[in-house]
Short mmCIF file of C-alpha atoms and ligand atoms in Angstrom, two decimals:
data_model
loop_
_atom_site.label_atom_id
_atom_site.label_comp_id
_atom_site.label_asym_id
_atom_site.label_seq_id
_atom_site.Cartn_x
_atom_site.Cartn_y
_atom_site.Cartn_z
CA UNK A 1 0.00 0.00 0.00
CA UNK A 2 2.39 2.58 0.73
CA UNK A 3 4.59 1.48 -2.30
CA UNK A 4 0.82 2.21 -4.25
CA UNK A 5 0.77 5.92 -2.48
CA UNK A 6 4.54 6.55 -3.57
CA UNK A 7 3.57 5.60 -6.72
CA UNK A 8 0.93 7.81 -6.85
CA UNK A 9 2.83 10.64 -5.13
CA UNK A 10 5.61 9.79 -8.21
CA UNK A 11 3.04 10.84 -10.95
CA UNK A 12 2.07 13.99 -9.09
CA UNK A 13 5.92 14.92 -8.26
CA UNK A 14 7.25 14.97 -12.17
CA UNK A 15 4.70 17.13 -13.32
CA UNK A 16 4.33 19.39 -9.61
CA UNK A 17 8.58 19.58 -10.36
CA UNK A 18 7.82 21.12 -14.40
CA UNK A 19 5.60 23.47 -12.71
CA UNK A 20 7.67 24.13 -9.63
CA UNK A 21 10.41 25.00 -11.87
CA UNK A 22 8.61 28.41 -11.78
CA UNK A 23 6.02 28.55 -10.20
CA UNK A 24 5.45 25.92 -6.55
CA UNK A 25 4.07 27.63 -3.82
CA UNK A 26 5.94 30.89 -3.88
CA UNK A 27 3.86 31.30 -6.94
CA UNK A 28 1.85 27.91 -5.28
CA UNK A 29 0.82 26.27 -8.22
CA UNK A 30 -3.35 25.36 -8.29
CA UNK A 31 -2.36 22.48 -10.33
CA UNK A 32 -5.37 21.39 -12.77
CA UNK A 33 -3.93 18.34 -14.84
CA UNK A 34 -4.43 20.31 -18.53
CA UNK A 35 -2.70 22.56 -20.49
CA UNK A 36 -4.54 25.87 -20.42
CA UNK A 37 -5.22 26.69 -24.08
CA UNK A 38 -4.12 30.72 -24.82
CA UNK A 39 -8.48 30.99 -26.20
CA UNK A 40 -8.81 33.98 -23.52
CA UNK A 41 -5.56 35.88 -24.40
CA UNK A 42 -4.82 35.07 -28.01
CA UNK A 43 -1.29 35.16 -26.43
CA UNK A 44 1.72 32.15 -25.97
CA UNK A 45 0.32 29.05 -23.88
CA UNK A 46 0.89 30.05 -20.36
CA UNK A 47 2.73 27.70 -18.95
CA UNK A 48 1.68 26.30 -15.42
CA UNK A 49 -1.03 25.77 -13.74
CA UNK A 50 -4.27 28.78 -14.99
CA UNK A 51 -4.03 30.39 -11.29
CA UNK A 52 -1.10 31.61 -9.71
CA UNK A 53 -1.39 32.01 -5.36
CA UNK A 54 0.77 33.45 -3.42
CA UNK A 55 0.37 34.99 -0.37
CA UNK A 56 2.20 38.62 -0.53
CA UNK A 57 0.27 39.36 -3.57
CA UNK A 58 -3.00 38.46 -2.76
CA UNK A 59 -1.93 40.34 0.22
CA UNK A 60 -1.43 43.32 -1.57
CA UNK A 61 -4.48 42.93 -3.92
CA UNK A 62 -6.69 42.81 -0.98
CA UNK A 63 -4.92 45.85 0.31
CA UNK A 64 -5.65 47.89 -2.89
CA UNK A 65 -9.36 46.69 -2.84
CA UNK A 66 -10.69 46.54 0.62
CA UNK A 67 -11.31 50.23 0.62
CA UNK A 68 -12.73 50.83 -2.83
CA UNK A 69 -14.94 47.25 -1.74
CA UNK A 70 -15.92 49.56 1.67
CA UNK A 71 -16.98 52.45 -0.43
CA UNK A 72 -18.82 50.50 -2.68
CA UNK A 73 -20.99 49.22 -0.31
CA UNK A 74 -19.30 45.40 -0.77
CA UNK A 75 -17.30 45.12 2.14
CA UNK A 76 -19.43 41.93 3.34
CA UNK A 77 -19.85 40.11 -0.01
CA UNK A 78 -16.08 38.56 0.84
CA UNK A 79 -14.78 39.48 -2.52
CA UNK A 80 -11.85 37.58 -4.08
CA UNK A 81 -9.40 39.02 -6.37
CA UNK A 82 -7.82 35.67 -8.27
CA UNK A 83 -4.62 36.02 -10.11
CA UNK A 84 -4.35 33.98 -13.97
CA UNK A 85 -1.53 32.28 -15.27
CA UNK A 86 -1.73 34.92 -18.20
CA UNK A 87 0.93 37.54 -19.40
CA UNK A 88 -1.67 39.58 -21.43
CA UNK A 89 -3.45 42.71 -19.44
CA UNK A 90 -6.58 41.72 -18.46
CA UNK A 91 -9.16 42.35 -15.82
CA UNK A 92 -12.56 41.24 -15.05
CA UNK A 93 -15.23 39.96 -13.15
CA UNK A 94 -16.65 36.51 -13.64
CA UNK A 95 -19.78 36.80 -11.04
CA UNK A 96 -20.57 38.32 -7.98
CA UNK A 97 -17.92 37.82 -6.12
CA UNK A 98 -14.41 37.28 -7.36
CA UNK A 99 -12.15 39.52 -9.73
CA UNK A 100 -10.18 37.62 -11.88
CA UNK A 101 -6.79 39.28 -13.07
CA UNK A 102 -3.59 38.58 -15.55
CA UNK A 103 -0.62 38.69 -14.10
CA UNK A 104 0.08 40.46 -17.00
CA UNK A 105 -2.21 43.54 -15.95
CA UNK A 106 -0.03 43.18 -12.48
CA UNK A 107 3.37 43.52 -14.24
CA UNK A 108 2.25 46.07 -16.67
CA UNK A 109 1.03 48.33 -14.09
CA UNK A 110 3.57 50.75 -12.62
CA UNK A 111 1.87 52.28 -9.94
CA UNK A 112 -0.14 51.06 -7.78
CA UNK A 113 -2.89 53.86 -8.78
CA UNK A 114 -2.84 52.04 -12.28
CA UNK A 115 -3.53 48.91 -10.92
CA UNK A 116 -5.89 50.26 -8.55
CA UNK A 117 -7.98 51.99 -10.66
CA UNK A 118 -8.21 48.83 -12.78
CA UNK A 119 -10.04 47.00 -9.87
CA UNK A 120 -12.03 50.23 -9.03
CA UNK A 121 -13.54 49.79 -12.69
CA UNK A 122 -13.89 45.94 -11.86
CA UNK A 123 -15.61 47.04 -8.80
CA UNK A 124 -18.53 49.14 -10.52
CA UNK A 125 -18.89 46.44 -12.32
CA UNK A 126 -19.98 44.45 -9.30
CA UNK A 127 -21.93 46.94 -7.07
CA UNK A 128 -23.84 47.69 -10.82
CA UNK A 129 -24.71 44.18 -11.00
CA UNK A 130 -23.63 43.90 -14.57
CA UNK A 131 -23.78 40.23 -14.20
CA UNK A 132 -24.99 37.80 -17.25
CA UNK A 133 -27.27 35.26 -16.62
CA UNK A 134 -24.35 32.53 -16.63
CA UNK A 135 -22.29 35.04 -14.32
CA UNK A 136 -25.17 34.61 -11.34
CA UNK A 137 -24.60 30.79 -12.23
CA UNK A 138 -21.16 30.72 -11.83
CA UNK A 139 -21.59 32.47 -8.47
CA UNK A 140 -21.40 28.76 -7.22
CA UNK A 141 -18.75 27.67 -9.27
CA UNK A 142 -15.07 27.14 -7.66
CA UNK A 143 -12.75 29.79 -9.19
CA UNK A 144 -10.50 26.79 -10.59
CA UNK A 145 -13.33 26.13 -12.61
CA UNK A 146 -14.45 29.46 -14.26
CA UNK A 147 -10.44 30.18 -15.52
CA UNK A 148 -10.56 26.86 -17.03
CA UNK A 149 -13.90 27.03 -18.90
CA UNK A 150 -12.68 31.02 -19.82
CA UNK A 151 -9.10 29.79 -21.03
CA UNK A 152 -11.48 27.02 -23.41
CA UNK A 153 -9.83 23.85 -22.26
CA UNK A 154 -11.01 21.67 -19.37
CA UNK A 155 -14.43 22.50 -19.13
CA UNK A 156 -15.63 19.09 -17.72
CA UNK A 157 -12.41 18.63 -16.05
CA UNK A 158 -12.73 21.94 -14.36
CA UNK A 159 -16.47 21.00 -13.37
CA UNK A 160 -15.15 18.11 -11.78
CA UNK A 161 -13.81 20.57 -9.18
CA UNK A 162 -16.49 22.45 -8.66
CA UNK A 163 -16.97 19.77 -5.89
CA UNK A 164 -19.60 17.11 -4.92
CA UNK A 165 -22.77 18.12 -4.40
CA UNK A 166 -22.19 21.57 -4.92
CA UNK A 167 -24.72 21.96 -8.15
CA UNK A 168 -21.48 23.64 -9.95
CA UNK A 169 -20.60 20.57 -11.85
CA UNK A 170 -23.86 21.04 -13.62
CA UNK A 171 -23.21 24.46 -14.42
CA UNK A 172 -19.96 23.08 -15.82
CA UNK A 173 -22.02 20.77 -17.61
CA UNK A 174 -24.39 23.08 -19.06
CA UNK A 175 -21.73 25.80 -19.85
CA UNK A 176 -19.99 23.83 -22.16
CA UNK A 177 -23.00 22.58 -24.41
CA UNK A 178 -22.67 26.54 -25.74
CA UNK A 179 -19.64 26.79 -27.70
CA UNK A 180 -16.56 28.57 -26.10
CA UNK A 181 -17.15 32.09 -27.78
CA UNK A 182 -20.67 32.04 -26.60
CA UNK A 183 -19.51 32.00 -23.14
CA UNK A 184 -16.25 34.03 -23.67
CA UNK A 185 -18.59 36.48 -25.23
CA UNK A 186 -21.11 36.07 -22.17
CA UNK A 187 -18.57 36.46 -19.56
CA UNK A 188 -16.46 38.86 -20.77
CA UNK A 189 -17.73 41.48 -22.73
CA UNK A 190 -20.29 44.35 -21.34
CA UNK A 191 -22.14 46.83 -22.95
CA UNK A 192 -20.95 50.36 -23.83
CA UNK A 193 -23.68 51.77 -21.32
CA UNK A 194 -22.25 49.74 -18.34
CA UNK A 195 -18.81 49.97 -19.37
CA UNK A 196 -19.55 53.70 -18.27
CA UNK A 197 -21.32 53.63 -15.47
CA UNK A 198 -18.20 51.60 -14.21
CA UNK A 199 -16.27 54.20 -14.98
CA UNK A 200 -17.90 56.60 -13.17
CA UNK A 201 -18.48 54.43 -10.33
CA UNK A 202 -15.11 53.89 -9.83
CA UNK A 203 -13.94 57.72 -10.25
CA UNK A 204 -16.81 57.97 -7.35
CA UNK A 205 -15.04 55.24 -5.20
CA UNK A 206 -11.42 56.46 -5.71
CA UNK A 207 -12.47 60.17 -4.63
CA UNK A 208 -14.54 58.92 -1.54
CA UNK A 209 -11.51 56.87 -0.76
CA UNK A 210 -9.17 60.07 -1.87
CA UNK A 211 -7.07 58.54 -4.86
CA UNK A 212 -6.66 59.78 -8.28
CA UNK A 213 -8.61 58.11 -11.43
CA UNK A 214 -5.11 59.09 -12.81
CA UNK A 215 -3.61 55.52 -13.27
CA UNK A 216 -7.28 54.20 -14.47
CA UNK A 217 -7.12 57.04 -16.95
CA UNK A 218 -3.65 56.12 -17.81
CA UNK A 219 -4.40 52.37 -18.12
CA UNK A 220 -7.36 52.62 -20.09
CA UNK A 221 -5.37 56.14 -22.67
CA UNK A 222 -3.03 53.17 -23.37
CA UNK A 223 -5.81 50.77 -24.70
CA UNK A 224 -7.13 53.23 -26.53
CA UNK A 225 -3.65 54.57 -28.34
CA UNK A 226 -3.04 50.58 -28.49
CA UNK A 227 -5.83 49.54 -30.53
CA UNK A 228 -5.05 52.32 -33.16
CA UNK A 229 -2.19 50.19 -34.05
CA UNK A 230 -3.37 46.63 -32.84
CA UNK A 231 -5.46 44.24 -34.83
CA UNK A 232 -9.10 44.90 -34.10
CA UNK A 233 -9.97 42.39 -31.10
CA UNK A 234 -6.27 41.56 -30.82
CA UNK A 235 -5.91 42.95 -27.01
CA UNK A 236 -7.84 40.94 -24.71
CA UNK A 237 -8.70 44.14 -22.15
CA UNK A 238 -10.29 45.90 -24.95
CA UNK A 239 -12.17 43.35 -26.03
CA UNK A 240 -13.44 42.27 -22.64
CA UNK A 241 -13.80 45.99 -21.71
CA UNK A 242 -14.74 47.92 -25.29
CA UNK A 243 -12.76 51.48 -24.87
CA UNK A 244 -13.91 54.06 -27.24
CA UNK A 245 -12.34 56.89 -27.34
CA UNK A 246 -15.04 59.08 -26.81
CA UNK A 247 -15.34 56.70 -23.42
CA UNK A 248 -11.64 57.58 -22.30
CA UNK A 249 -12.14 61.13 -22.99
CA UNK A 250 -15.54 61.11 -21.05
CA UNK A 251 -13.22 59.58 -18.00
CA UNK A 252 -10.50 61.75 -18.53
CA UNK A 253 -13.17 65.09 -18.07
CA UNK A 254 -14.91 63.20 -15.32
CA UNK A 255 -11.59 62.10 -13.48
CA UNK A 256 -9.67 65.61 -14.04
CA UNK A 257 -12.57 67.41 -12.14
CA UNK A 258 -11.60 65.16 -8.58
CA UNK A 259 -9.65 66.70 -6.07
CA UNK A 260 -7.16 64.06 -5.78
CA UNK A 261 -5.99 64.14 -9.49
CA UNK A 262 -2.80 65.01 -8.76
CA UNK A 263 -2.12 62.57 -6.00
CA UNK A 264 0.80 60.48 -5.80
CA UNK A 265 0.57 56.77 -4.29
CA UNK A 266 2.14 56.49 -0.75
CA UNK A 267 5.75 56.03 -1.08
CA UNK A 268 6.11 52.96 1.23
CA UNK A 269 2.42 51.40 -0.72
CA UNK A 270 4.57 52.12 -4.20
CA UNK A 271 8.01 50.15 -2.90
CA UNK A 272 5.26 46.95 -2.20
CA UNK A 273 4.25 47.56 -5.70
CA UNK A 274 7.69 47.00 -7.01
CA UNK A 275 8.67 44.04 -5.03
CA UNK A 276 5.00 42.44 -6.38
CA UNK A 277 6.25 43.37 -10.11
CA UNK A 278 9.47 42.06 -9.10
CA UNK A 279 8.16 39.16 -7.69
CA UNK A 280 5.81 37.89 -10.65
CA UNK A 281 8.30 38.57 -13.00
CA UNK A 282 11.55 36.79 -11.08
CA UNK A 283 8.59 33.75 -11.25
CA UNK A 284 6.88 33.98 -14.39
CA UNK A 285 9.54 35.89 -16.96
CA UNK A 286 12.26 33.95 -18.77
CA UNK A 287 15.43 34.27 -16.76
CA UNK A 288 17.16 36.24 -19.77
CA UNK A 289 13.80 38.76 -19.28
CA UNK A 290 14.23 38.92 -15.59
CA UNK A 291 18.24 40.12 -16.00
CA UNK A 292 17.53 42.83 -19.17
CA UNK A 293 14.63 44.13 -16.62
CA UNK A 294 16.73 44.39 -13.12
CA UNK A 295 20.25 44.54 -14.28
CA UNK A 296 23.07 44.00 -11.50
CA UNK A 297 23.69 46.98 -12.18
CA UNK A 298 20.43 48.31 -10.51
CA UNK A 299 20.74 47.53 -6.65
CA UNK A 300 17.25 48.24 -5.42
CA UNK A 301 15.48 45.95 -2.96
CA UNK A 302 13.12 44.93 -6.38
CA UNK A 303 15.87 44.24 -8.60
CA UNK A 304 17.75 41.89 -5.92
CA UNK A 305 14.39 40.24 -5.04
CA UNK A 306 13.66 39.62 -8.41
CA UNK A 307 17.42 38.29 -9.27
CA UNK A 308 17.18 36.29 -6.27
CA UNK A 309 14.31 34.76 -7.27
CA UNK A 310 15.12 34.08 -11.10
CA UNK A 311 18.86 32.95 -9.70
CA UNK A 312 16.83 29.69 -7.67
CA UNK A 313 14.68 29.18 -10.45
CA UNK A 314 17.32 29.31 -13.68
CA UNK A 315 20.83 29.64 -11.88
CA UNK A 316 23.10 28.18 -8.95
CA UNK A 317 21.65 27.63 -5.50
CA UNK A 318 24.10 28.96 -3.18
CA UNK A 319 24.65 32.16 -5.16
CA UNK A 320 20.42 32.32 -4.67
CA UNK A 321 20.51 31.67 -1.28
CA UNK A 322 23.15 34.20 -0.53
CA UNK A 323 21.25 36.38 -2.50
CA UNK A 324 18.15 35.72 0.03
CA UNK A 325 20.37 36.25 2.83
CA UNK A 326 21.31 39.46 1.63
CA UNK A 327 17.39 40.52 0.94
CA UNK A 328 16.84 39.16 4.61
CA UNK A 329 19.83 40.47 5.84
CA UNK A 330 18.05 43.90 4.32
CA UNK A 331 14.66 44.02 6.00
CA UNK A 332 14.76 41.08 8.84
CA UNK A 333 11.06 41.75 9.57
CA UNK A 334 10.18 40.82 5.87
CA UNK A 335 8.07 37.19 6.04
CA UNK A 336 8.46 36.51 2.09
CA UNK A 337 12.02 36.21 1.91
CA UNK A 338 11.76 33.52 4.90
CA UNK A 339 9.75 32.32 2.69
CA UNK A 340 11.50 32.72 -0.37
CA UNK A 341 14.43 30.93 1.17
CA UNK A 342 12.35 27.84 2.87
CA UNK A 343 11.34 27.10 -0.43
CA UNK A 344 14.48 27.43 -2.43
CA UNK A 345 15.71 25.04 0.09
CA UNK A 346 12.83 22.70 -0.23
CA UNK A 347 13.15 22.68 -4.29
CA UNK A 348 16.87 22.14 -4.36
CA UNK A 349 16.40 18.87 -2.07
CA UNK A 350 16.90 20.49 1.50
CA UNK A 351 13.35 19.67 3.45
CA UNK A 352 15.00 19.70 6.54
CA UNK A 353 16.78 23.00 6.07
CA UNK A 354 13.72 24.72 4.88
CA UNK A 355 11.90 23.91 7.92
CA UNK A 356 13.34 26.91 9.89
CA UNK A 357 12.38 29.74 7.48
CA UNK A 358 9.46 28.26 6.57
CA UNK A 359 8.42 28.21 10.35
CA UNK A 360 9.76 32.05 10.72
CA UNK A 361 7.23 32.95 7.81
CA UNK A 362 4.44 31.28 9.24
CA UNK A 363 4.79 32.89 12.27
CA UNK A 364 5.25 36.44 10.77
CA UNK A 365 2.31 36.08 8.41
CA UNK A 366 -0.15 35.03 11.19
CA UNK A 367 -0.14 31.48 9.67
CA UNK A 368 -1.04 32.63 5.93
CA UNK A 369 -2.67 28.59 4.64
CA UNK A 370 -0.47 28.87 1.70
CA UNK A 371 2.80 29.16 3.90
CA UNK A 372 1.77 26.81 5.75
CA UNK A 373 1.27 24.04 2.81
CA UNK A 374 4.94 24.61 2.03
CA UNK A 375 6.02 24.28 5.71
CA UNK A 376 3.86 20.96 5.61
CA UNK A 377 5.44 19.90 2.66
CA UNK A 378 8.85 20.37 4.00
CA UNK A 379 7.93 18.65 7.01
CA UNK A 380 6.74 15.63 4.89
CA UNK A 381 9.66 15.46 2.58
CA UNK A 382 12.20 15.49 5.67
CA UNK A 383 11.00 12.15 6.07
CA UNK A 384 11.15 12.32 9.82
CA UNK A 385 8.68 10.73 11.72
CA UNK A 386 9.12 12.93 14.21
CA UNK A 387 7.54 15.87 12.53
CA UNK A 388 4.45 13.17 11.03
CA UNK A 389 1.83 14.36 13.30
CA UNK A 390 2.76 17.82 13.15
CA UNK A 391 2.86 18.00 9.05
CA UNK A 392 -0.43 16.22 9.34
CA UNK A 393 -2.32 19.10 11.46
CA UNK A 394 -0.89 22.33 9.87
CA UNK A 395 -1.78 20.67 6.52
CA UNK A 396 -5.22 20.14 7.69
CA UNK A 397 -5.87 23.42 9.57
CA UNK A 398 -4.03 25.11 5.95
CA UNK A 399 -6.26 23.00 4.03
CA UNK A 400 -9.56 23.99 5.97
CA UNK A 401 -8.78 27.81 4.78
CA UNK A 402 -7.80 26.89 1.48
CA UNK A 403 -9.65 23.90 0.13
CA UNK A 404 -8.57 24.69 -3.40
CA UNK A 405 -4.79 23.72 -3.56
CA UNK A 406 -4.30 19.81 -4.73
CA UNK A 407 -0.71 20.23 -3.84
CA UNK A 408 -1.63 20.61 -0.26
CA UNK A 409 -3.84 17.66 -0.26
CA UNK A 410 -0.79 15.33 -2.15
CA UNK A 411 1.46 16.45 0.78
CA UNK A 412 -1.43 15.27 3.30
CA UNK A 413 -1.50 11.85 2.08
CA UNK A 414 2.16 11.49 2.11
CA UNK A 415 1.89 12.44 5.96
CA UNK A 416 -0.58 9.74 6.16
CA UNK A 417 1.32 7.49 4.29
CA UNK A 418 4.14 7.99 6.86
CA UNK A 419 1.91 7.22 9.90
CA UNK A 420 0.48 4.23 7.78
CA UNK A 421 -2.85 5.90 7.91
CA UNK A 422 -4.02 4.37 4.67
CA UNK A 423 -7.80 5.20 4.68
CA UNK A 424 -6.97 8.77 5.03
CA UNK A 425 -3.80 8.48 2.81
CA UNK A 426 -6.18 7.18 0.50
CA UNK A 427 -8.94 9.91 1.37
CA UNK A 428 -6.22 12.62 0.53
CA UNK A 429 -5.01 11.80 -2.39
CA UNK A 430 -8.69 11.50 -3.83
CA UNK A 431 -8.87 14.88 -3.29
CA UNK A 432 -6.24 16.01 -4.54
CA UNK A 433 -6.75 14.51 -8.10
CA UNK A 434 -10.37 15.22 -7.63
CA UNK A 435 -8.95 18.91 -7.75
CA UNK A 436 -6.47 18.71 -10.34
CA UNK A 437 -9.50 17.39 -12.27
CA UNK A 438 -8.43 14.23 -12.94
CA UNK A 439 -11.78 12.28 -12.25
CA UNK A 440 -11.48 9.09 -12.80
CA UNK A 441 -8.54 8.35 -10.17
CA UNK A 442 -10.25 10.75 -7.85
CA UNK A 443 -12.80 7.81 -7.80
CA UNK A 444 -10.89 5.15 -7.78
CA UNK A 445 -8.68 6.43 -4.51
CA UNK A 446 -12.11 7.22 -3.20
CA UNK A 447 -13.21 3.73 -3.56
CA UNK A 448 -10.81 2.48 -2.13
CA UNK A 449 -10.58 4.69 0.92
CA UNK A 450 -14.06 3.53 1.53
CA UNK A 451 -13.42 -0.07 1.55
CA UNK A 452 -10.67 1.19 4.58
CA UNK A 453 -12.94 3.57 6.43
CA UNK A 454 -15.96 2.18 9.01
CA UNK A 455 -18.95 2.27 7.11
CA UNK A 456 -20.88 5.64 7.69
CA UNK A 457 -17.46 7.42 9.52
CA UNK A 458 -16.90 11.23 8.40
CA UNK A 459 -13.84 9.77 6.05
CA UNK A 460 -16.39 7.28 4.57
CA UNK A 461 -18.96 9.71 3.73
CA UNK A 462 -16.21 12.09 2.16
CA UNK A 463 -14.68 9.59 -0.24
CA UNK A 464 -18.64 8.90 -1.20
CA UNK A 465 -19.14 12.18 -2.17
CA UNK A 466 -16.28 12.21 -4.09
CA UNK A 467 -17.18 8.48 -5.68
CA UNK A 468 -21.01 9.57 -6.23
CA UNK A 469 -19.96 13.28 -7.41
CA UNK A 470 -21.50 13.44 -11.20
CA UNK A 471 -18.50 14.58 -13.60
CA UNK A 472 -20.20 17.31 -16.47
CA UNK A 473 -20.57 15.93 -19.47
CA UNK A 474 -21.32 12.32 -17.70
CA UNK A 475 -24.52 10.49 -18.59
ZN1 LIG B 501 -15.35 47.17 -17.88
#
């Protein structure tokens, strides 16, 4: 049995190490087993998983939103702001309650008043209600699951993890009966009419919560100069959000009139900006990118963090981890480079070593879930018994907050594995294929943890859900 889950754990480790190349748990990887198709972007595949997580800059999203949400009148609704795997600029909302955006738009932003202003038009969206009939739908829907059917690949897989009994996977279903562009064209595009009233619902939020529309202006000037010279419908943000220019001009009047036009970003809110860009592009650029953007010759704190970063991906580990040293060495009180370091450790074969840092950042952040999956994980690979029980409860409590990372759930029924915990081993690993969309062995290990559970247990009645869960498309 355990030679069965390290078997199983093998085919999840090749293709977690392509991915982890760039992208594991600093960037933690949402792993759904397909290739996302470019349909959304028109652009290169991504490559990777379609979501990227990682905890400083969701961090800093929700920084940037929570006020215009509070203005807005949204503060309850618990609105998400999801990161895809995407270098295009793009930004939208998908329902109610989540707004999806390219990494792209986050590296392509300069200030945070740019990006800010993006997610302040985003937000009129929402409080207008401009939502399609599939967009109240997909309310329901796991996030995994709306990127996938929006990127045109993995519909039914992606409705697999919409989770049992959750009525998603039958949105899932439905939505992909109507061919992609019908629901590309549902989900993403708005009317001229609303496309304004966003506007000036988000000029109304920024002034109430004393920014400049500036960077929106700025952002949306750019489409608009852009698309003189693009192919018509070539650039994704246009298309999703049409951008006449008699609209941009009708912002720029509207925005010019505020009080706050002239208003810089807080110096300390613009250095976080940089170490984000930094960040995503030490992760997500070719190495040769990374180096042309933040020379050596350029000795900011964003151009060592991302040459630290592309130098553990692409280059030699010690001259990385010196590299993180120096960062830490830098600003001591800074969680992310623990971070950073625990997991440069943990990819170049050091579990044990990254157990320290890794503890450091979980204590800094609070116990941020997504930290704590990679302190699990290096507890797990160790392979020290001693630190079994402990791997097995900060995965669990991590897992609780986050239900959406497979990775996590892999890691889980290693720890089982370890305690020879088979039933739950068996339990966790269901899961985790069940979220990386690969159905049919998500019911097979489900089976099988039933046949090792008691009859009617909480375990038992999980891997039935899982077994019984109706995959879209499925007669
Ligand atoms: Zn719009």
């Amino acid at each position: 049995m355990l030679k069965d889950i390290a078997v199983f754990a093998g085919r999840l480790c090749p293709s977690a190490r392509k991915h982890a190349s760039r992208l594991v748990a600093g960037l933690t990887a949402l792993a759904l087993a397909i290739t996302p198709v470019p349909a959304l972007a028109q652009a290169p595949t991504p490559k990777g998983p379609p979501l990227l997580r990682d905890t400083e800059t969701e961090q800093l999203l929700r920084d940037y939103t929570r006020p215009i949400l509070r203005v807005a009148g949204l503060e309850k609704q618990n609105i998400q702001v999801a990161i895809i795997n995407d270098p295009t600029f793009n930004a939208f909302v998908a329902d109610g309650h989540r707004i999806f955006v390219n990494y792209g738009a986050l590296l392509q932003s300069e200030t945070p008043n740019q990006l800010i202003g993006v997610l302040a038009h985003e937000t009129g969206h929402l409080a207008g209600g401009h939502l399609s009939k599939l967009r109240t739908q997909l309310a329901q829907a796991q996030t995994q699951m709306i990127v996938a059917m929006l990127l045109g690949v993995g519909a039914m897989v992606a409705g697999a993890s919409a989770g049992p009994n959750s009525g998603a996977a039958n949105i899932g279903a439905a939505a992909i009966t109507a061919p992609q562009e019908v629901i590309r064209r549902n989900l993403l595009s708005y009317q001229r009419q609303q496309e304004e009233n966003a506007d000036r619902a988000a000029v109304k939020f920024l002034n109430a919560t004393q920014q400049s529309a500036k960077g929106m202006y700025e952002t949306f000037q750019r489409f608009t100069n852009e698309s003189l010279f693009a192919a018509r419908g070539a650039d994704p943000y246009a298309q999703s959000h049409p951008m006449p220019a008699e609209r941009v001009s009708a912002l720029a009047e509207l925005a010019r009139t505020s009080a706050y036009w002239d208003k810089k970003d807080d110096p300390a809110l613009q250095m976080r900006h940089e170490m984000m860009r930094a960040k995503v592009s030490g992760f997500m650029e070719r190495a040769d990118t990374v180096y042309r953007r933040y020379p050596a010759s350029n000795t900011s704190l964003p151009a060592r963090y991302a040459r630290a970063i592309a130098s553990y991906l692409h280059g030699d580990p010690r001259s990385a981890l010196a590299q993180i040293d120096g960062l830490i060495q830098a600003q001591p009180n800074n969680p992310y480079f623990y971070e950073l370091r625990g997991q440069a450790l943990l990819e170049g074969g050091k579990p044990a070593e990254a157990i320290a840092p890794l503890r450091k950042a979980v204590a800094m952040t609070n116990g941020a879930p997504l930290i704590q999956i990679l302190l699990g994980q290096a507890l797990v690979a160790s392979n020290n018994k001693a630190y079994t029980d402990e791997a097995i409860q900060i995965l669990r409590g991590a897992l609780g907050r986050e239900g959406e990372v497979p990775l996590g759930f892999s890691h889980l029924a290693m720890a089982y594995g370890q305690k020879g915990n088979y039933a739950e081993a068996d339990l966790a690993s269901a899961q985790a294929a069940y979220l990386r969309g690969d159905a049919k062995t998500a019911r097979e290990l489900a089976a099988r943890a039933k046949t090792r559970f008691p009859v009617g247990s909480p375990g038992w009645v999980k891997a039935d859900d899982i077994v019984a869960a109706k995959m879209p498309g499925q007669k």
